[in-house]
Amino acid sequence: MHSIDFFVRIQGTLACFTRPEFSTERVSYDLITPSAARGVLEAVLWKPAIRWEVRQIALLKPVSYARFKRNEVNTRLSTQNALAEARGSKPMPDFFADEDRAQRNTVALRNVDYGIVTRFHMTPRAGAADNVRKFEEMFERRLQKGQQHYQPCLGCREFPAFVEPWDGTGALENESRMLGWMLHDIAFGTLRGKEIANQPRFFPAELRRGIVDVPAWEDATPANPEALRV
Amino acid sequence: MILQSLRDLAVRENLVDDPAFESKAVRWIIALDADGRFLNAYDTSTPETLPEGSKKKPKMQAKLMRIPRRLGRTVGIKSDFLVDNAKYALGLAADPAEAGDPRIQQCHAAFLDLLRSAPQDVPELQTVLTFLSDDAAREACAQNLAAKGGFASNDLFCFQVDGEPLIKIEELQAWWRTQRNEESEGSLPVQCLVCGELRIPARLHNSFQIRGASTSGIPLVSFNANAFEKYGLSGNENAPVCNECMTAYTEALRRLTRAQYETPSGLKLKPLSLVLNGDTTAVYWAEGQSELPSFLSSLNTDPRSVLELLVSPHKGSEFLLNDSSGFYCLIVTGAQGRASVRRLHAGTVGEVAQNLMHFFRAINVDRYDTAEPLPLFRLLGSMVLNGERDRLPPEAATELWLHALFGGRLSRSFLSTIVARNRAERAVSAERAALLHLYFQSLVPRKNTTPDSAVEKERTYPMSLDRESKDPPYLLGRLLAVLENLQTAAQGSNLNRTLVDRTFGAASTRPGVVFPQLMQTAQHHLSKAGRKLPGRATNLDKLLGEIIDGLNLDGFSAVLSLEQQGRFALGYYHQRQTFFRKSDQTVPQASAEPSTDSTEETIA
C-alpha cells in the first residue's frame, strides 16, 4: 500500500552529501542522495506506520562546489560514559575540543535546488486507525504550512534545508551524465552472526535530462541477497 | 565516480595482471652462494635520464622489479614477503644510533617467521634462512653495505641465491597468491561501492606516494580515528571496496603519480601529475586514447608543445575539440594518515582543449616575445617575492591550473595577490599583465561552449594598448606611463629613482593625491625635454592631451578599488609597451594566436 506521488522542492545555500570513500576529508556527491532526501522528508512527517520512498530527483540548479577547512575533533563521545552519567553513577569526563583537533577539508555543494518525486508505503507497524489517506493529508498540510518536527538538513546538520511544495517544472534538461554508484540508503539492522551490522547499498545513478530515477529499494538489493541475512 | 574512473584506467592500461604482485623499485640485491655464504650486495640504482640540456642533478633511481605486493603497515610490526627494508630483511638499522633497539630484532623475527611459513622444500629459501641465522655472515653483509656508502631506511632488499632471485621462484609465488586469498576470508560480502557487486571488502587500502605525506606513502581512503566512522561500522567497512577494485584504483594512482612506472608487460609510462606547490599535486587522466593529458605537465615549463598540439591539423584543433571522452582532475594534498582530495573536476577532453585555447589567448599579452606562450612557472613566480613558489598563497597555483583546464571565474584573492605584487615591486611585468588579462577575461561569460560555435563573437579585453578606452583607471595607468617617459626624456634614462618608483603605489590606489602634483612636475619636464628633444616632447605632449581629454578632468578619483587597480596596472603596462616599439610598427598581436579568434570584438 503506497500513497500518491508528492512533489517536494528542497533548497539550501550549502550541502554536503558525503561520498563514503571520501568521508574523512569530505567530498560531496554531485546530487542529493535518496537517503538524504528521505531524511528531509522525515523532518516534515514521519510515523512508524510509514516508510518514505524517493522515486525521482530533479536537478533545478547547476552543480557548483565550495571548499573550506574546519577544525573538528578526532574522538567520539563514549556511550558507556553517557549511560553512566544518566544512571547517576559518575559524571562524564571533561572534554576539551582544542586538545583533540583535526583540521578537515570539505568539498561541499553550493546553492542547491532539487525537486523530489516521492511517496510513502505503509509499514507492518501501522495500526488499525492508520490509513494512507490520513498520512497523505497530514503531509500535504504540514508541507503547505512549513511545519517540521526538526530542522531538515542537507547532508550535514549545519547546512539547513528549505522545504516547500514543488510544481514539477524546472529540471535542467541539458544535464545528462553518469554519476557512478551512489548511496541508496543504509540497510539498518542487518545481522552479521548475532551482531547488528548496518550495510550501505548503492545504485548506479544516471542523470538523464536533469533527472535521476531512483530504483525501488527492493530492486536495488544487490545480486546475492542471501549474503545479507546470515 | 572518481574511484570507478581510476579503476577503469587501471583496466584499460592493464596495470594489474596479478593482484598479489606489484612493481616496485628495489635498490639492493643480496647475492649468496648455494651454501648461504655472503657474496656481495649489488646496488641497482642508476642516475635518472634527464632531458638534454637539463642542469638538474640526476637523481638515483633503483631498478623496478616485480615483488610480492607489500601490505602497507602503520605503527605495528608486520613483515612483507621476500622483499623488505633493512630492519626487516637483515635486522640492520640505517641509522647507527638505532643499532641496539630491540624493536629491530622483533622486525627481523617477523620477516623470518613469514619465510619459515612458506613451503620449506625450496632449497633457495633454506639457503637464505641459513644466511640470516649466521651472525658473522650478516656482519660481513653490513660491512659490505657500509663500504658502498650505506643505505637509507626505506631502501628495499631482495635476495638471490646462486644467481637465482627468490622473487622469481614459482613455488614461492604460488604460495604467496594463496596466502593473499586466505587473508580476506572470514568476513561477509558487502556491496562494493566501485563495482557494485557483493564482495568481501578490503580491510586496508594500499598506499601511494604524494607530496606532503610520509615518504612510505598514504592511502586515499582511510578511517584512522573513530570520529570518522558512522552507522556502527568500523574502519574501511565505512567505504566498502572489494580487494580487486582497491588494488586497481590504487595502482592507477601510483601510475599517475610515480616518476617512473612500469606496467606488468614492461611498458614504461610517464606520470600524469604535476606538483603545483608545497604539498599540493594535480593528478589528471582522460578516459579515451587522447594525447592531451601526457602534454599537460608541459604547461609548467614548455607550454609551446601544448599549444602546438592544440593547433596541429592532424592531432589538435577539430580532432581534440570534438573529443567527448571524459577528463578528470583531482587536486590532492598529502596529510597525516591520508591523502585528502581538495577538489575534483570532471569534464571532457574537448572542453579542456577548448579552455586551454582560451587560456593561451588570454595570457598572450603584448610583450617582446609573443610567439612564445608564457609558462606556468613564470606566471606563478611573478606572483611572489623572488619567484619563490613556496611563498605562493596556497590556493593560487591550484586556481590558475584549474582555470587553464576548466575555465570559470578567477577569485578576487587571486587578483589581490597580483595587484599587491605590482605595488610591492612598483612595476608591472609581462607575466602579471598576462595574469590581469586572464582575470578580467575570466569575468566575461563565455558564449561558445561547444566547438561548433567557436565562430560566435566573443567579447575580449584588448591585449595591447586600447586608445578608445574611456575607463578612468585605465587612462590613469596610461598617464603614469607617459609621465614616466617624459621624465626620462627630460632627465635622461639613468635615474636612480624615477617618479614611478616613488609613486606607483600611491598612484594606483589614491590617484587624487598624487596626480595633481605629478602634473605640475610634468610641466617642468616638458619644458626641459622641449629644449633637448623637441620632437619627442611634442609627441608626448600630444599623448598627454589625448589621455587628459579622455579623463574629462572632473578631478582625479580619490580611491581606486581592487579591480580598478588591476585595470590601472594594465593601462600602465600597455602604454609602456608602446614606447618600446617604433611608431610605425603595428602591434604583432595575431602572430601566435590560434586560428579561431579572427572574429574577436573588443570592449573597453
PDB file of N, CA, C and O in Angstrom, chain A residues 118-164:
ATOM      1  N   THR A 118       8.213  11.743  -4.659  1.00  0.00           N
ATOM      2  CA  THR A 118       8.324  10.764  -3.570  1.00  0.00           C
ATOM      3  C   THR A 118       6.950  10.214  -3.203  1.00  0.00           C
ATOM      4  O   THR A 118       5.925  10.809  -3.533  1.00  0.00           O
ATOM      5  N   ARG A 119       6.941   9.083  -2.556  1.00  0.00           N
ATOM      6  CA  ARG A 119       5.698   8.559  -1.998  1.00  0.00           C
ATOM      7  C   ARG A 119       6.048   7.745  -0.760  1.00  0.00           C
ATOM      8  O   ARG A 119       7.220   7.483  -0.507  1.00  0.00           O
ATOM      9  N   PHE A 120       5.044   7.394  -0.001  1.00  0.00           N
ATOM     10  CA  PHE A 120       5.371   6.555   1.163  1.00  0.00           C
ATOM     11  C   PHE A 120       4.598   5.242   1.118  1.00  0.00           C
ATOM     12  O   PHE A 120       3.593   5.113   0.422  1.00  0.00           O
ATOM     13  N   HIS A 121       5.137   4.272   1.813  1.00  0.00           N
ATOM     14  CA  HIS A 121       4.498   2.963   1.928  1.00  0.00           C
ATOM     15  C   HIS A 121       4.055   2.776   3.370  1.00  0.00           C
ATOM     16  O   HIS A 121       4.683   3.298   4.278  1.00  0.00           O
ATOM     17  N   MET A 122       2.999   2.004   3.562  1.00  0.00           N
ATOM     18  CA  MET A 122       2.612   1.669   4.928  1.00  0.00           C
ATOM     19  C   MET A 122       3.512   0.520   5.404  1.00  0.00           C
ATOM     20  O   MET A 122       3.836  -0.388   4.643  1.00  0.00           O
ATOM     21  N   THR A 123       3.912   0.572   6.634  1.00  0.00           N
ATOM     22  CA  THR A 123       4.775  -0.486   7.154  1.00  0.00           C
ATOM     23  C   THR A 123       3.938  -1.446   7.999  1.00  0.00           C
ATOM     24  O   THR A 123       2.791  -1.140   8.355  1.00  0.00           O
ATOM     25  N   PRO A 124       4.521  -2.583   8.359  1.00  0.00           N
ATOM     26  CA  PRO A 124       3.793  -3.532   9.223  1.00  0.00           C
ATOM     27  C   PRO A 124       3.443  -2.945  10.586  1.00  0.00           C
ATOM     28  O   PRO A 124       2.597  -3.488  11.302  1.00  0.00           O
ATOM     29  N   ARG A 125       4.085  -1.832  10.924  1.00  0.00           N
ATOM     30  CA  ARG A 125       3.805  -1.261  12.240  1.00  0.00           C
ATOM     31  C   ARG A 125       2.566  -0.358  12.230  1.00  0.00           C
ATOM     32  O   ARG A 125       2.241   0.262  13.247  1.00  0.00           O
ATOM     33  N   ALA A 126       1.896  -0.237  11.080  1.00  0.00           N
ATOM     34  CA  ALA A 126       0.685   0.591  11.013  1.00  0.00           C
ATOM     35  C   ALA A 126      -0.408  -0.054  11.847  1.00  0.00           C
ATOM     36  O   ALA A 126      -0.628  -1.263  11.778  1.00  0.00           O
ATOM     37  N   GLY A 127      -1.098   0.761  12.637  1.00  0.00           N
ATOM     38  CA  GLY A 127      -2.153   0.230  13.493  1.00  0.00           C
ATOM     39  C   GLY A 127      -3.490   0.223  12.768  1.00  0.00           C
ATOM     40  O   GLY A 127      -3.582   0.552  11.583  1.00  0.00           O
ATOM     41  N   ALA A 128      -4.537  -0.137  13.487  1.00  0.00           N
ATOM     42  CA  ALA A 128      -5.869  -0.247  12.891  1.00  0.00           C
ATOM     43  C   ALA A 128      -6.391   1.123  12.464  1.00  0.00           C
ATOM     44  O   ALA A 128      -7.088   1.257  11.465  1.00  0.00           O
ATOM     45  N   ALA A 129      -6.001   2.179  13.180  1.00  0.00           N
ATOM     46  CA  ALA A 129      -6.517   3.510  12.873  1.00  0.00           C
ATOM     47  C   ALA A 129      -5.736   4.211  11.763  1.00  0.00           C
ATOM     48  O   ALA A 129      -6.094   5.298  11.336  1.00  0.00           O
ATOM     49  N   ASP A 130      -4.623   3.584  11.330  1.00  0.00           N
ATOM     50  CA  ASP A 130      -3.793   4.239  10.304  1.00  0.00           C
ATOM     51  C   ASP A 130      -4.277   3.876   8.917  1.00  0.00           C
ATOM     52  O   ASP A 130      -4.560   2.709   8.634  1.00  0.00           O
ATOM     53  N   ASN A 131      -4.359   4.885   8.043  1.00  0.00           N
ATOM     54  CA  ASN A 131      -4.591   4.586   6.643  1.00  0.00           C
ATOM     55  C   ASN A 131      -3.852   5.581   5.762  1.00  0.00           C
ATOM     56  O   ASN A 131      -3.432   6.646   6.231  1.00  0.00           O
ATOM     57  N   VAL A 132      -3.698   5.229   4.491  1.00  0.00           N
ATOM     58  CA  VAL A 132      -2.871   6.023   3.592  1.00  0.00           C
ATOM     59  C   VAL A 132      -3.388   7.460   3.505  1.00  0.00           C
ATOM     60  O   VAL A 132      -2.630   8.421   3.611  1.00  0.00           O
ATOM     61  N   ARG A 133      -4.675   7.618   3.322  1.00  0.00           N
ATOM     62  CA  ARG A 133      -5.232   8.948   3.101  1.00  0.00           C
ATOM     63  C   ARG A 133      -4.932   9.888   4.267  1.00  0.00           C
ATOM     64  O   ARG A 133      -4.635  11.069   4.086  1.00  0.00           O
ATOM     65  N   LYS A 134      -4.993   9.321   5.467  1.00  0.00           N
ATOM     66  CA  LYS A 134      -4.734  10.125   6.660  1.00  0.00           C
ATOM     67  C   LYS A 134      -3.340  10.751   6.600  1.00  0.00           C
ATOM     68  O   LYS A 134      -3.169  11.952   6.779  1.00  0.00           O
ATOM     69  N   PHE A 135      -2.349   9.923   6.264  1.00  0.00           N
ATOM     70  CA  PHE A 135      -0.974  10.442   6.250  1.00  0.00           C
ATOM     71  C   PHE A 135      -0.727  11.350   5.049  1.00  0.00           C
ATOM     72  O   PHE A 135       0.025  12.310   5.139  1.00  0.00           O
ATOM     73  N   GLU A 136      -1.398  11.048   3.925  1.00  0.00           N
ATOM     74  CA  GLU A 136      -1.278  11.933   2.761  1.00  0.00           C
ATOM     75  C   GLU A 136      -1.721  13.339   3.130  1.00  0.00           C
ATOM     76  O   GLU A 136      -1.044  14.325   2.836  1.00  0.00           O
ATOM     77  N   GLU A 137      -2.870  13.418   3.800  1.00  0.00           N
ATOM     78  CA  GLU A 137      -3.382  14.736   4.157  1.00  0.00           C
ATOM     79  C   GLU A 137      -2.509  15.421   5.194  1.00  0.00           C
ATOM     80  O   GLU A 137      -2.269  16.623   5.121  1.00  0.00           O
ATOM     81  N   MET A 138      -2.012  14.625   6.129  1.00  0.00           N
ATOM     82  CA  MET A 138      -1.104  15.197   7.138  1.00  0.00           C
ATOM     83  C   MET A 138       0.107  15.806   6.461  1.00  0.00           C
ATOM     84  O   MET A 138       0.522  16.929   6.752  1.00  0.00           O
ATOM     85  N   PHE A 139       0.682  15.039   5.524  1.00  0.00           N
ATOM     86  CA  PHE A 139       1.897  15.519   4.875  1.00  0.00           C
ATOM     87  C   PHE A 139       1.621  16.781   4.075  1.00  0.00           C
ATOM     88  O   PHE A 139       2.362  17.769   4.154  1.00  0.00           O
ATOM     89  N   GLU A 140       0.530  16.763   3.293  1.00  0.00           N
ATOM     90  CA  GLU A 140       0.194  17.941   2.493  1.00  0.00           C
ATOM     91  C   GLU A 140       0.037  19.173   3.367  1.00  0.00           C
ATOM     92  O   GLU A 140       0.550  20.243   3.083  1.00  0.00           O
ATOM     93  N   ARG A 141      -0.686  18.991   4.473  1.00  0.00           N
ATOM     94  CA  ARG A 141      -0.938  20.099   5.388  1.00  0.00           C
ATOM     95  C   ARG A 141       0.375  20.629   5.960  1.00  0.00           C
ATOM     96  O   ARG A 141       0.642  21.820   5.950  1.00  0.00           O
ATOM     97  N   ARG A 142       1.199  19.719   6.422  1.00  0.00           N
ATOM     98  CA  ARG A 142       2.444  20.128   7.069  1.00  0.00           C
ATOM     99  C   ARG A 142       3.381  20.809   6.070  1.00  0.00           C
ATOM    100  O   ARG A 142       4.052  21.789   6.396  1.00  0.00           O
ATOM    101  N   LEU A 143       3.406  20.275   4.837  1.00  0.00           N
ATOM    102  CA  LEU A 143       4.276  20.850   3.818  1.00  0.00           C
ATOM    103  C   LEU A 143       3.812  22.257   3.465  1.00  0.00           C
ATOM    104  O   LEU A 143       4.610  23.186   3.347  1.00  0.00           O
ATOM    105  N   GLN A 144       2.503  22.425   3.314  1.00  0.00           N
ATOM    106  CA  GLN A 144       1.948  23.738   2.981  1.00  0.00           C
ATOM    107  C   GLN A 144       2.273  24.769   4.059  1.00  0.00           C
ATOM    108  O   GLN A 144       2.649  25.886   3.767  1.00  0.00           O
ATOM    109  N   LYS A 145       2.118  24.353   5.304  1.00  0.00           N
ATOM    110  CA  LYS A 145       2.306  25.289   6.408  1.00  0.00           C
ATOM    111  C   LYS A 145       3.768  25.465   6.790  1.00  0.00           C
ATOM    112  O   LYS A 145       4.097  26.328   7.592  1.00  0.00           O
ATOM    113  N   GLY A 146       4.645  24.609   6.237  1.00  0.00           N
ATOM    114  CA  GLY A 146       6.048  24.681   6.615  1.00  0.00           C
ATOM    115  C   GLY A 146       6.304  24.112   7.993  1.00  0.00           C
ATOM    116  O   GLY A 146       7.239  24.500   8.675  1.00  0.00           O
ATOM    117  N   GLN A 147       5.458  23.171   8.424  1.00  0.00           N
ATOM    118  CA  GLN A 147       5.673  22.578   9.750  1.00  0.00           C
ATOM    119  C   GLN A 147       6.720  21.470   9.673  1.00  0.00           C
ATOM    120  O   GLN A 147       6.732  20.683   8.730  1.00  0.00           O
ATOM    121  N   GLN A 148       7.586  21.434  10.652  1.00  0.00           N
ATOM    122  CA  GLN A 148       8.611  20.397  10.683  1.00  0.00           C
ATOM    123  C   GLN A 148       8.837  19.931  12.113  1.00  0.00           C
ATOM    124  O   GLN A 148       8.742  20.734  13.037  1.00  0.00           O
ATOM    125  N   HIS A 149       9.131  18.632  12.261  1.00  0.00           N
ATOM    126  CA  HIS A 149       9.430  18.117  13.601  1.00  0.00           C
ATOM    127  C   HIS A 149      10.774  18.623  14.070  1.00  0.00           C
ATOM    128  O   HIS A 149      11.008  18.837  15.239  1.00  0.00           O
ATOM    129  N   TYR A 150      11.713  18.737  13.142  1.00  0.00           N
ATOM    130  CA  TYR A 150      13.029  19.304  13.457  1.00  0.00           C
ATOM    131  C   TYR A 150      13.553  19.933  12.179  1.00  0.00           C
ATOM    132  O   TYR A 150      12.988  19.721  11.099  1.00  0.00           O
ATOM    133  N   GLN A 151      14.595  20.732  12.292  1.00  0.00           N
ATOM    134  CA  GLN A 151      15.124  21.424  11.119  1.00  0.00           C
ATOM    135  C   GLN A 151      15.711  20.410  10.133  1.00  0.00           C
ATOM    136  O   GLN A 151      16.677  19.724  10.445  1.00  0.00           O
ATOM    137  N   PRO A 152      15.130  20.267   8.938  1.00  0.00           N
ATOM    138  CA  PRO A 152      15.724  19.352   7.963  1.00  0.00           C
ATOM    139  C   PRO A 152      17.070  19.895   7.473  1.00  0.00           C
ATOM    140  O   PRO A 152      17.281  21.102   7.484  1.00  0.00           O
ATOM    141  N   CYS A 153      17.973  18.996   7.090  1.00  0.00           N
ATOM    142  CA  CYS A 153      19.303  19.453   6.685  1.00  0.00           C
ATOM    143  C   CYS A 153      19.760  18.764   5.406  1.00  0.00           C
ATOM    144  O   CYS A 153      19.199  17.758   4.989  1.00  0.00           O
ATOM    145  N   LEU A 154      20.779  19.343   4.793  1.00  0.00           N
ATOM    146  CA  LEU A 154      21.310  18.830   3.532  1.00  0.00           C
ATOM    147  C   LEU A 154      22.621  18.085   3.788  1.00  0.00           C
ATOM    148  O   LEU A 154      23.702  18.633   3.613  1.00  0.00           O
ATOM    149  N   GLY A 155      22.511  16.864   4.241  1.00  0.00           N
ATOM    150  CA  GLY A 155      23.706  16.035   4.414  1.00  0.00           C
ATOM    151  C   GLY A 155      24.393  16.211   5.745  1.00  0.00           C
ATOM    152  O   GLY A 155      24.768  15.249   6.378  1.00  0.00           O
ATOM    153  N   CYS A 156      24.615  17.444   6.180  1.00  0.00           N
ATOM    154  CA  CYS A 156      25.218  17.687   7.483  1.00  0.00           C
ATOM    155  C   CYS A 156      24.287  18.602   8.268  1.00  0.00           C
ATOM    156  O   CYS A 156      23.609  19.440   7.693  1.00  0.00           O
ATOM    157  N   ARG A 157      24.290  18.471   9.563  1.00  0.00           N
ATOM    158  CA  ARG A 157      23.359  19.218  10.395  1.00  0.00           C
ATOM    159  C   ARG A 157      23.526  20.723  10.258  1.00  0.00           C
ATOM    160  O   ARG A 157      22.599  21.493  10.487  1.00  0.00           O
ATOM    161  N   GLU A 158      24.735  21.149   9.904  1.00  0.00           N
ATOM    162  CA  GLU A 158      24.974  22.593   9.850  1.00  0.00           C
ATOM    163  C   GLU A 158      24.539  23.242   8.542  1.00  0.00           C
ATOM    164  O   GLU A 158      24.664  24.433   8.372  1.00  0.00           O
ATOM    165  N   PHE A 159      24.015  22.433   7.606  1.00  0.00           N
ATOM    166  CA  PHE A 159      23.530  23.010   6.352  1.00  0.00           C
ATOM    167  C   PHE A 159      22.015  22.858   6.278  1.00  0.00           C
ATOM    168  O   PHE A 159      21.502  21.849   5.816  1.00  0.00           O
ATOM    169  N   PRO A 160      21.257  23.874   6.713  1.00  0.00           N
ATOM    170  CA  PRO A 160      19.807  23.733   6.784  1.00  0.00           C
ATOM    171  C   PRO A 160      19.168  23.631   5.402  1.00  0.00           C
ATOM    172  O   PRO A 160      19.668  24.200   4.431  1.00  0.00           O
ATOM    173  N   ALA A 161      18.053  22.905   5.337  1.00  0.00           N
ATOM    174  CA  ALA A 161      17.315  22.749   4.083  1.00  0.00           C
ATOM    175  C   ALA A 161      16.009  23.518   4.179  1.00  0.00           C
ATOM    176  O   ALA A 161      15.429  23.630   5.253  1.00  0.00           O
ATOM    177  N   PHE A 162      15.567  24.056   3.057  1.00  0.00           N
ATOM    178  CA  PHE A 162      14.278  24.738   2.995  1.00  0.00           C
ATOM    179  C   PHE A 162      13.356  23.915   2.113  1.00  0.00           C
ATOM    180  O   PHE A 162      13.686  23.597   0.992  1.00  0.00           O
ATOM    181  N   VAL A 163      12.219  23.538   2.682  1.00  0.00           N
ATOM    182  CA  VAL A 163      11.340  22.577   2.019  1.00  0.00           C
ATOM    183  C   VAL A 163      10.021  23.241   1.673  1.00  0.00           C
ATOM    184  O   VAL A 163       9.456  23.956   2.505  1.00  0.00           O
ATOM    185  N   GLU A 164       9.546  23.032   0.461  1.00  0.00           N
ATOM    186  CA  GLU A 164       8.253  23.591   0.059  1.00  0.00           C
ATOM    187  C   GLU A 164       7.666  22.706  -1.037  1.00  0.00           C
ATOM    188  O   GLU A 164       8.360  21.860  -1.584  1.00  0.00           O
TER     189      GLU A 164
END
